[in-house]
Coordinates of C-alpha atoms in Angstrom, one line a residue:
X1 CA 4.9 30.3 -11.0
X2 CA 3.3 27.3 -8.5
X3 CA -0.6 27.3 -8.8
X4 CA -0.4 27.1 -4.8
X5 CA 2.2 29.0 -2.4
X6 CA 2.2 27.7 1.4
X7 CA 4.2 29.7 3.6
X8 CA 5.0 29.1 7.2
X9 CA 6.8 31.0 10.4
X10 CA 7.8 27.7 11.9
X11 CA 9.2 24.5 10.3
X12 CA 6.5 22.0 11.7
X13 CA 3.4 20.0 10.5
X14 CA 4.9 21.1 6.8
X15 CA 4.2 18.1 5.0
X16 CA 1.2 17.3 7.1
X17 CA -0.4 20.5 5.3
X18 CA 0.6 20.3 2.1
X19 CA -0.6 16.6 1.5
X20 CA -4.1 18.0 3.2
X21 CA -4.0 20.8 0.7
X22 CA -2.9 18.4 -2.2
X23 CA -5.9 16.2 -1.3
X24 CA -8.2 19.1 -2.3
X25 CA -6.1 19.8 -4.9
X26 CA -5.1 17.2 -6.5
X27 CA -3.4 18.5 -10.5
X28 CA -1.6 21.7 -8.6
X29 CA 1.9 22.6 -8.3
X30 CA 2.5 23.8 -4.8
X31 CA 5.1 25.4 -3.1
X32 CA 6.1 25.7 0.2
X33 CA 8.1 29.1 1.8
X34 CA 9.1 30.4 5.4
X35 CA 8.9 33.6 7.1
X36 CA 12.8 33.1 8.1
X37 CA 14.2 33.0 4.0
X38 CA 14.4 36.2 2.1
X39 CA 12.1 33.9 -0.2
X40 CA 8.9 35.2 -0.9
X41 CA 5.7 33.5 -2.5
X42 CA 5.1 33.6 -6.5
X43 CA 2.0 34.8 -7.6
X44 CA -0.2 32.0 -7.1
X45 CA -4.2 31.6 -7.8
X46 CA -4.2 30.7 -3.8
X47 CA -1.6 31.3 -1.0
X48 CA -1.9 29.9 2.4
X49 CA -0.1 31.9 5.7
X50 CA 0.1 29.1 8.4
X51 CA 1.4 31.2 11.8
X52 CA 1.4 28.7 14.7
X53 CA 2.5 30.3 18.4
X54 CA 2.5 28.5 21.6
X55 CA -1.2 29.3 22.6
X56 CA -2.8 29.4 19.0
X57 CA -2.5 29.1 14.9
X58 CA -3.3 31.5 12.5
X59 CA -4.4 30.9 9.5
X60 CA -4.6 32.8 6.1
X61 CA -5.9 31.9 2.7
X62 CA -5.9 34.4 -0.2
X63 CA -7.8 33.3 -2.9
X64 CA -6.8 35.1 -5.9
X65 CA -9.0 38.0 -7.0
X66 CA -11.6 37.4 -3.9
X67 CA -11.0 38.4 0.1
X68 CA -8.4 36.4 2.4
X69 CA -10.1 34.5 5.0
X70 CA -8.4 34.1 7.9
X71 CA -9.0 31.3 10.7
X72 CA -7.9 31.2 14.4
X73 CA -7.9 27.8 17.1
X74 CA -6.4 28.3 20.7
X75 CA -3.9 25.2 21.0
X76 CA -2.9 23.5 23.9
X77 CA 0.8 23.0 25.4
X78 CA 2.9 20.1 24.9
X79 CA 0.3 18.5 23.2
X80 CA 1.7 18.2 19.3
X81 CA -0.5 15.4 18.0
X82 CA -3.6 18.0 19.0
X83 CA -1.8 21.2 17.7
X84 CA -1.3 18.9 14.1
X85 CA -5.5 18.5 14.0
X86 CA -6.0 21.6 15.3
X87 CA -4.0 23.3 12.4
X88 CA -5.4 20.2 9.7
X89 CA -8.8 21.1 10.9
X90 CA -8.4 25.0 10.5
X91 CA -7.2 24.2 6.7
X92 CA -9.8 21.8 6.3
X93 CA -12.2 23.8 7.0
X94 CA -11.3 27.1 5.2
X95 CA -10.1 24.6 1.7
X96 CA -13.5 23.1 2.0
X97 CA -15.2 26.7 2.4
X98 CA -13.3 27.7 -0.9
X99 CA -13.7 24.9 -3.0
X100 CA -17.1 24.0 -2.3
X101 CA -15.8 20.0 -1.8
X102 CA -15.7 17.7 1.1
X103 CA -12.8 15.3 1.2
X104 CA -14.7 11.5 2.1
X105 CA -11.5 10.8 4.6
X106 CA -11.3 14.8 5.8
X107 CA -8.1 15.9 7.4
X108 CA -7.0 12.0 7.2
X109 CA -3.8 11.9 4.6
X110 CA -2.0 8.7 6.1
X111 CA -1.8 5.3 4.7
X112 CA -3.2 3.4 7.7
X113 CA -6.6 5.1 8.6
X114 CA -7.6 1.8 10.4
X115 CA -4.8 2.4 12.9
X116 CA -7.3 5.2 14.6
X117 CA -10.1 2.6 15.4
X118 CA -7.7 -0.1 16.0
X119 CA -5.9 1.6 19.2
X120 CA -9.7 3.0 21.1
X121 CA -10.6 0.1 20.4
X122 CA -8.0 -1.5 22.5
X123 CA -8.7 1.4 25.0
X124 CA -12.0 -0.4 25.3
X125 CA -14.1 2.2 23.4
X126 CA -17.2 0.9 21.7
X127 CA -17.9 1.3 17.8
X128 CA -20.6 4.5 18.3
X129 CA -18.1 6.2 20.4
X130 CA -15.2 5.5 17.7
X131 CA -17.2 6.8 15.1
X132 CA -18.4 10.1 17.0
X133 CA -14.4 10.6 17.3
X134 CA -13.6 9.7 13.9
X135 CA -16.2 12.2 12.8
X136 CA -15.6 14.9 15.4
X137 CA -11.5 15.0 15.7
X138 CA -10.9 14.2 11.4
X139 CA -13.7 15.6 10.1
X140 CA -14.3 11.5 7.9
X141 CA -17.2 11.3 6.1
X142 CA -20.0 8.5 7.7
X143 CA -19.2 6.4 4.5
X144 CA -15.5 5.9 5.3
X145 CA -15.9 5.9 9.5
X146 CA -18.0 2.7 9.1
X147 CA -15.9 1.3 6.6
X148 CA -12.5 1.9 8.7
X149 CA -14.6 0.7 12.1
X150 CA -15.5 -2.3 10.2
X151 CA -12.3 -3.0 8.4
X152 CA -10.0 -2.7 12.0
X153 CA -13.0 -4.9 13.8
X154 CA -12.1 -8.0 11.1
X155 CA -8.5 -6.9 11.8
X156 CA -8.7 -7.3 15.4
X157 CA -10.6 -10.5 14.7
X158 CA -7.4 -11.9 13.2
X159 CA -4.4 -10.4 15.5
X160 CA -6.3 -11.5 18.6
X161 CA -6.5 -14.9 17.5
X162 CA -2.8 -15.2 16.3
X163 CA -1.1 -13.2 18.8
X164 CA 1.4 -11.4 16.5
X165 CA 4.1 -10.9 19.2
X166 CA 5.4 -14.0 19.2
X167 CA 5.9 -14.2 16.3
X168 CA 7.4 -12.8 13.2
X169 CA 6.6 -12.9 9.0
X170 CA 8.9 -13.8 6.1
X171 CA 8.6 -11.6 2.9
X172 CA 10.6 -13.0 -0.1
X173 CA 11.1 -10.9 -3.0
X174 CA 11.5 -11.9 -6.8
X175 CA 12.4 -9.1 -9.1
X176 CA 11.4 -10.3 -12.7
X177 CA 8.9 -9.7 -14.4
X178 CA 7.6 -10.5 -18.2
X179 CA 7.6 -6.8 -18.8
X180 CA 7.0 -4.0 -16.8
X181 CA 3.4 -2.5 -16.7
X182 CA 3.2 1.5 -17.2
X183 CA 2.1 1.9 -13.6
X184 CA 4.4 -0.5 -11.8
X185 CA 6.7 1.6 -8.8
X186 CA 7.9 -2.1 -7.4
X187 CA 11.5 -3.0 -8.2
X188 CA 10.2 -5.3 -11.1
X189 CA 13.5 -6.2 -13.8
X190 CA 12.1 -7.4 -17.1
X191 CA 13.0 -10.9 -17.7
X192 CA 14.6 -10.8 -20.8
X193 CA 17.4 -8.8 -20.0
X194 CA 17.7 -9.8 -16.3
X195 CA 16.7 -13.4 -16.4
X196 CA 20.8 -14.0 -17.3
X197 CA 21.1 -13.3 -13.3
X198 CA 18.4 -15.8 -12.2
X199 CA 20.5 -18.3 -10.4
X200 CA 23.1 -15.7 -8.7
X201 CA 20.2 -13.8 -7.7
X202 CA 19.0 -17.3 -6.0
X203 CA 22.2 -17.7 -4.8
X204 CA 22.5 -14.7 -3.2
X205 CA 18.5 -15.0 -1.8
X206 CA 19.2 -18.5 -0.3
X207 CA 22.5 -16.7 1.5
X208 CA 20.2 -14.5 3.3
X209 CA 17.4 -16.7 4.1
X210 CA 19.6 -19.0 5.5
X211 CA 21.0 -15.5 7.6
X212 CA 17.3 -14.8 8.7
X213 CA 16.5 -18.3 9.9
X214 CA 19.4 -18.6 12.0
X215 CA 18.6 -15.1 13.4
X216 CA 14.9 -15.8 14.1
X217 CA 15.1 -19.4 15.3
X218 CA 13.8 -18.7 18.4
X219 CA 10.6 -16.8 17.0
X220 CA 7.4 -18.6 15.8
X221 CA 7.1 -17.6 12.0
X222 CA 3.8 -17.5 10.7
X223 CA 3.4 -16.1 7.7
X224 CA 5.4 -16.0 4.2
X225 CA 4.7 -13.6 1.0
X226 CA 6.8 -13.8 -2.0
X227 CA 6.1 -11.4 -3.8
X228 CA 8.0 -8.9 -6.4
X229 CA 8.1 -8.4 -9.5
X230 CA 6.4 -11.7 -10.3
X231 CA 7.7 -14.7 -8.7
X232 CA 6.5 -17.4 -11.2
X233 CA 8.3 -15.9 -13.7
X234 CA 11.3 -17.8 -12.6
X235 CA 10.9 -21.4 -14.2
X236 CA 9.2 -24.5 -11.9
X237 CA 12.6 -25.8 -11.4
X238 CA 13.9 -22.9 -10.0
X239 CA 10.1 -22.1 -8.2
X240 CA 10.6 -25.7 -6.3
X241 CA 14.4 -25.0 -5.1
X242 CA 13.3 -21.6 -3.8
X243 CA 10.3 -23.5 -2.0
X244 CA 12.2 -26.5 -0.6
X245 CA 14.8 -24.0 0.6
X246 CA 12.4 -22.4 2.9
X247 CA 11.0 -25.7 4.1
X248 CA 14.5 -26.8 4.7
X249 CA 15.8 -23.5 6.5
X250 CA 12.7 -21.9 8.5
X251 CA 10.5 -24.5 10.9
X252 CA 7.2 -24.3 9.5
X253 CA 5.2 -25.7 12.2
X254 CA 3.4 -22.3 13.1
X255 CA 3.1 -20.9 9.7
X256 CA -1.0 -20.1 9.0
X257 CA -0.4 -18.8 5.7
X258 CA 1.4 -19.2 3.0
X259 CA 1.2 -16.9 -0.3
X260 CA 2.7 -16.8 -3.7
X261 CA 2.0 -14.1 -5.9
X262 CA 1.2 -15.1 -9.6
X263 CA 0.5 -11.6 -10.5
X264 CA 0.9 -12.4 -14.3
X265 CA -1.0 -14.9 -16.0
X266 CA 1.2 -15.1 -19.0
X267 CA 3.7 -16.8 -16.5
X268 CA 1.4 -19.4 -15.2
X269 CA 1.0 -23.4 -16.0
X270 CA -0.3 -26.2 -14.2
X271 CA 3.2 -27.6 -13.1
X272 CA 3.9 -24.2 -11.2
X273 CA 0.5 -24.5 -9.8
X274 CA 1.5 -27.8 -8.4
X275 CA 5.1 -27.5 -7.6
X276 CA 3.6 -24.5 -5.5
X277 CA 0.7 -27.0 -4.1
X278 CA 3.0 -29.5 -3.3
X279 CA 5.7 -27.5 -1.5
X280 CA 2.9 -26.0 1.2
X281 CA 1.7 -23.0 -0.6
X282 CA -2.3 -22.6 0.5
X283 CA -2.8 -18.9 -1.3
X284 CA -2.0 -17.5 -4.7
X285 CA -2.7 -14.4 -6.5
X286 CA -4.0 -13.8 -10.2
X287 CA -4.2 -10.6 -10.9
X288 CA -5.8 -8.9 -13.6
X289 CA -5.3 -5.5 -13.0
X290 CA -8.4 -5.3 -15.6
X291 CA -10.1 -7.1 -17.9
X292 CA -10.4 -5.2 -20.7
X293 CA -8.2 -5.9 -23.6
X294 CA -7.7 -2.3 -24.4
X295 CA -6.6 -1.4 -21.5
X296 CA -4.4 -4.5 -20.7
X297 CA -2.7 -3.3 -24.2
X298 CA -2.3 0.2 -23.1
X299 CA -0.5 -0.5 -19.8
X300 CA 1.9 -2.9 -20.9
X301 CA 0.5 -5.7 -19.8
X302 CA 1.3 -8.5 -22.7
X303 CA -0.9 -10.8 -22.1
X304 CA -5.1 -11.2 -22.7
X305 CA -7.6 -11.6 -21.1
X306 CA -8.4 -15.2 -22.0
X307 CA -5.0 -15.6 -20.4
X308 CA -6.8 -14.3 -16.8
X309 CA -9.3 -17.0 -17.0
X310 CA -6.8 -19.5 -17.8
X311 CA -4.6 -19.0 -15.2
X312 CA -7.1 -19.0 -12.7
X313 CA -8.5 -22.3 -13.9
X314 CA -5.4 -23.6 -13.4
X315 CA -4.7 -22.6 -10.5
X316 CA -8.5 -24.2 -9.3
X317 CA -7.4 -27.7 -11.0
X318 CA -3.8 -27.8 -8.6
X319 CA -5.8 -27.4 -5.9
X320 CA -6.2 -24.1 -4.8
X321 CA -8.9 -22.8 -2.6
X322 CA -7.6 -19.6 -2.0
X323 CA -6.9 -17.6 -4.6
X324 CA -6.4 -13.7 -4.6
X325 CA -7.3 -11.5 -7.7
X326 CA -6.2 -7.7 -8.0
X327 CA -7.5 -4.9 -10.1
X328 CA -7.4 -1.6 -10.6
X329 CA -9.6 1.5 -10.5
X330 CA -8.4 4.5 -12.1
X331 CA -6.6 3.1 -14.8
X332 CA -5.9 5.2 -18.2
X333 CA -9.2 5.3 -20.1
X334 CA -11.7 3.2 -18.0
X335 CA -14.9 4.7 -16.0
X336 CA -17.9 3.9 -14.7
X337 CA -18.5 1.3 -17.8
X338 CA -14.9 -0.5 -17.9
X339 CA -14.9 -1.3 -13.9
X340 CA -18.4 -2.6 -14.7
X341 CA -17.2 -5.1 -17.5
X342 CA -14.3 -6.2 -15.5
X343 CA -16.8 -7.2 -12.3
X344 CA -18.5 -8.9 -14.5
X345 CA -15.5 -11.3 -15.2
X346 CA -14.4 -11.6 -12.1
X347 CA -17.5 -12.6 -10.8
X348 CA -18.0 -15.5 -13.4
X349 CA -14.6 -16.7 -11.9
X350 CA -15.8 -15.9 -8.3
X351 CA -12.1 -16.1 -6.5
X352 CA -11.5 -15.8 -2.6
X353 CA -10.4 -12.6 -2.2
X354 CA -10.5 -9.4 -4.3
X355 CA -7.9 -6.6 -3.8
X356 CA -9.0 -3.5 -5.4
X357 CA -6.4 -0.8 -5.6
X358 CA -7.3 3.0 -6.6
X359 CA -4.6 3.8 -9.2
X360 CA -1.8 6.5 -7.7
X361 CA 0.9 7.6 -9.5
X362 CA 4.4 7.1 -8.0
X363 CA 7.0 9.2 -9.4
X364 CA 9.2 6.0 -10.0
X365 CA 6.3 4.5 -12.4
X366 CA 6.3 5.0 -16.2
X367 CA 2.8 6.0 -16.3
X368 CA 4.1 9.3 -14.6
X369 CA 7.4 9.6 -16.3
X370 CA 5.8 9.9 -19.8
X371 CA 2.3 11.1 -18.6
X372 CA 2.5 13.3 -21.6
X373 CA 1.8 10.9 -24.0
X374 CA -1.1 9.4 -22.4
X375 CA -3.0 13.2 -21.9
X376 CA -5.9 11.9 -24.6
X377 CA -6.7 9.4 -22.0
X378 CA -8.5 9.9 -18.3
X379 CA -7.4 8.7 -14.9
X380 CA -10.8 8.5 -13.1
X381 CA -11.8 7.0 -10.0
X382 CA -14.8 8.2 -7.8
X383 CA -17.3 7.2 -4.7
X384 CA -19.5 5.8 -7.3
X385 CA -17.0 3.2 -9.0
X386 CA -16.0 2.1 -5.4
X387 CA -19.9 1.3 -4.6
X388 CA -19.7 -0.5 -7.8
X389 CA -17.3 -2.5 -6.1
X390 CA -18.2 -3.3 -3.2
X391 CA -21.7 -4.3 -4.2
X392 CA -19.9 -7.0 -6.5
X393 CA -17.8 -8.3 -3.7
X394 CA -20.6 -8.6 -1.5
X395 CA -22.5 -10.5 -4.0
X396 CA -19.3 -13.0 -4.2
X397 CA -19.9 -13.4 -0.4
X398 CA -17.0 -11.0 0.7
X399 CA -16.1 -8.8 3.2
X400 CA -13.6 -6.2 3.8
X401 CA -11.2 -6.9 5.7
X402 CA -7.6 -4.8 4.9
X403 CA -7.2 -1.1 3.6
X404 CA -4.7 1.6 2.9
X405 CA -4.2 4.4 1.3
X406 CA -1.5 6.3 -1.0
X407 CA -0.3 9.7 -1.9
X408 CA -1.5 11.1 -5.2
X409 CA -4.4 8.2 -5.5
X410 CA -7.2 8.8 -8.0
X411 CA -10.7 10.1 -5.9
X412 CA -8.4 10.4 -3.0
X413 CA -9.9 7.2 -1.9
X414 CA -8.5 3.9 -1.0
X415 CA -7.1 0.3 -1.5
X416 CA -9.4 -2.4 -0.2
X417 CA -8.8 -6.2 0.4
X418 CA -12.0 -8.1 0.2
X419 CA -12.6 -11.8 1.3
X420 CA -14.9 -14.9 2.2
X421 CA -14.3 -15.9 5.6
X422 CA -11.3 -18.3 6.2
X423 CA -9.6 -16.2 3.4
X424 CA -8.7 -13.1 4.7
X425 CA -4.5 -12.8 3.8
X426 CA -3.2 -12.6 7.5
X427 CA 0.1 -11.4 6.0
X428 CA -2.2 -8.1 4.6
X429 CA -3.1 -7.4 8.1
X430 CA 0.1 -7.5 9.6
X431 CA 1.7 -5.0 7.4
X432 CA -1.0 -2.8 7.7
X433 CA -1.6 -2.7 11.2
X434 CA 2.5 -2.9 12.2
X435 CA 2.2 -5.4 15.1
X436 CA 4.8 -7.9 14.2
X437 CA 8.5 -7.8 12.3
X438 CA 8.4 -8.4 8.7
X439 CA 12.2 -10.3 7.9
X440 CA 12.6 -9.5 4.5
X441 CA 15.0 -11.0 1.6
X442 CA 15.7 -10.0 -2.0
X443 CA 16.6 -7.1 -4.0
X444 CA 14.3 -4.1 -3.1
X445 CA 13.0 -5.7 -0.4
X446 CA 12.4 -3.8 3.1
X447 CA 12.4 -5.7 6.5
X448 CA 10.2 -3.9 9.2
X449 CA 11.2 -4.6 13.1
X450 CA 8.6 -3.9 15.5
X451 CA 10.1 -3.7 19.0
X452 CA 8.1 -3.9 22.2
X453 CA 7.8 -0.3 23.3
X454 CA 6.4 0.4 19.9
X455 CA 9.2 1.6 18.6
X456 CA 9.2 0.5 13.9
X457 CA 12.9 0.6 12.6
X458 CA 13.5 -0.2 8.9
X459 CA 16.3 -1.9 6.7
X460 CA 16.4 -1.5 3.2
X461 CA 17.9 -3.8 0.7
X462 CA 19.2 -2.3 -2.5
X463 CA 17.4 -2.8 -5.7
X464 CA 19.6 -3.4 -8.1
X465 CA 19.7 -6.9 -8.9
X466 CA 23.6 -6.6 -9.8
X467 CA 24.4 -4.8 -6.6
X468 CA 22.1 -7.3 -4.4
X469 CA 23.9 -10.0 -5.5
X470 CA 27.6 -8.4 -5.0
X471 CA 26.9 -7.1 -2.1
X472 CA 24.4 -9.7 0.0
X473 CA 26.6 -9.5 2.8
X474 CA 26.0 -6.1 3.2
X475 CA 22.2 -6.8 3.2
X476 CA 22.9 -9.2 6.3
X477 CA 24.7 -6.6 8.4
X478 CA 22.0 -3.9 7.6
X479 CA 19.8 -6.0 9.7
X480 CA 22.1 -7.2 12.1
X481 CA 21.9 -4.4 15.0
X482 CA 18.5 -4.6 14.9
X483 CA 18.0 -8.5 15.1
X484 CA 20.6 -8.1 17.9
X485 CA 18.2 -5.9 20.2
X486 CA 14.6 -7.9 18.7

């Protein structure tokens, strides 16, 4: 028996509702029917009839034990984006009626709510008249309008002054990490078993580099991210062929940013800081995650805090002035007192940036896999923790800049990228806001072509380490009929 049954006379705007009605419940199992199977709904606590015709919606919630309400909106013709809020704004409105709860981003569910701003504002609409719409047409709450009118003004602020058409971004991906953290969903291969494939995986990485540069040598690149997994795992020898084989392959003349991520402090010294200083890198990431030793101990992390503090020292004596830390809100155990403590840290550090994700549970990670065994402890995020937050990263001089959102994310709230002015990770932007191809290279790793009329096309390398390295040239033609029309 599903806790929720949706059912449907049409096969349209399905996942748009039941990611709505997800958001407003968040721990049900919910099933989806149609009118057309000789299916019919379980018994559920609360069933949703969603009829949509040519000139209206219909709209039926029995809540078990109580009377159905039912909801009707006129819908205009050939007009799907306003039948979709029409019908998201019927649900909305009835869920909200029912369980007494506002959601802060309303019918929103996508990752990008920037996006929304971002386009009236290039139709020339002012900020008031964005956030009327905002308000009016998705139902957000004032809190999150001003944040995503804010957030997509610092956006603009960037694209306009780098032009992102011309040019194109780099990802590299490194899939090894020390050990995989509970909550990881990346394609992240523990070291010690994988580490055997280090220099075929280069190998193989420097094949397709080589493949992009040639493609894109008529392109302004402008900025790289290697990310994974955890890049400085591999060893400074290894770190400084990867680096001079960029340098040597791609011309770097344009490139306004250049980030590494040293996402785990147990794989940092001061000669990776500096073989990264020396080779052109200007941002790096330490990231925390938390900085509570308990907690650190529960997710797998492996290394201590002490090991946060001096990683990011190090990375301060090679010469870094822009360094990137990430945490987590949400995580198994921590509230309102844990966030608090790890602020606290942070701020004694006082780094760049601050990238502060809202913990969501991927069915790849772990964490969800064996969720079982961590029932005793909570996964809580709220409005208030996020306050918490952002009060600390304006006291470090920081201002949002990037955001997104996930599926299944704790509060059903959002990631934030915070920075001091000259620090704000271009590279962020661009994959947010979708305005530029993203070459990509490495197991796992997705490149993103955005073509002129708008239209995003995708090209997946495989994940297996193993399999990326047998079969790289395979990775090279998955791009190829795109590169040949970019």
């Amino acid at each position: 028996m599903s806790d929720i049954s949706i059912s449907f006379n049409k096969r349209d705007f399905e996942y748009d509702v039941y990611t709505l009605v997800k958001a407003f419940y968040p721990g049900k199992e919910i099933t989806t029917f149609y009118t057309d199977e000789n299916t019919h709904p379980a018994e559920a606590f609360l069933k949703l009839d969603v009829s949509m015709y040519d000139d209206h919606i219909d709209l039926t919630v029995d809540e078990k034990n109580k009377d159905k309400i039912s909801a009707s909106g006129k819908v205009p013709e050939n007009d799907r984006k306003e039948r979709k809020n029409i019908l998201k704004r019927l649900i909305y409105e009835t869920l909200a009626d029912i369980s007494g709860q506002k959601l802060p981003w309303g019918t929103l569910t996508g990752i990008r709510p920037t996006k929304i701003p971002m386009a009236l504002m290039e139709e020339g609409l002012r900020n008031p008249d964005i956030a009327k719409y905002m308000r009016e047409v998705y139902y957000t709450s004032p809190k999150k309008t001003a944040l995503a009118i804010a957030v997509a003004n610092r956006e603009k602020e960037i694209l306009d002054r780098i032009n992102p058409e011309e040019g194109y971004s780099l990802y590299v991906g490194i899939p090894f990490c020390p050990s995989i953290c509970l909550y990881c969903s990346f394609g992240s291969h523990p070291y010690d078993r994988w580490g055997k494939f280090s220099e075929e995986y280069l190998s193989a990485l420097f094949k397709e580099l080589d493949y992009i540069a040639s493609k894109m040598k008529n392109k302004k690149l402008q900025t790289i991210y290697i990310g994974g997994g955890t890049p400085t795992t591999l060893n400074a020898d290894q770190l400084e062929r990867l680096l001079l084989h960029i340098r040597d392959s791609f011309d770097m003349k344009d490139v306004m940013e250049f980030t590494v991520e040293a996402g785990r402090p147990d794989t940092v010294d001061l000669e990776k800081m500096e073989v990264l200083i020396r080779n052109g890198v200007d941002r790096v990431s330490i990231n925390p995650q938390t900085m509570n030793q308990k907690t650190l101990d529960t997710i797998g992390r492996n290394h201590t805090v002490e090991q946060v503090v001096t990683a990011f020292d190090l990375a301060r004596k090679a010469g870094f002035k822009n360094i990137n830390m990430d945490i987590i809100v949400g995580l198994p155990g921590e509230g309102l007192e844990e966030v608090k403590e790890t602020l606290k840290r942070i701020k004694e550090l006082h780094p760049d940036s601050l990238t502060v994700h809202s913990l969501a549970l991927k069915r790849a990670t772990r964490l969800n896999l064996f969720k079982d065994v961590y029932t005793p402890v909570s996964f809580e995020n709220s409005q208030e923790i996020m306050d918490l937050v952002d009060i600390a990263a304006m006291e470090m001089g920081m201002e949002p800049y990037y955001m997104y959102r996930q599926k299944n994310m704790a509060g059903n709230l959002e990631n934030i990228g915070y920075a001091v002015r000259g620090c704000f990770g271009i590279y962020n932007i661009l994959i947010m806001e979708e305005k530029q191809s993203i070459l990509a290279a490495g197991s796992g790793a997705s490149s993103k072509f955005v073509f002129a009329d708008g239209r995003i096309e995708r090209a997946e390398n495989v994940k297996d380490i193993k399999n990326y390295i047998e079969r790289i040239d395979e990775m090279l033609t998955r791009k190829e009929k795109y590169l040949k029309c970019n």
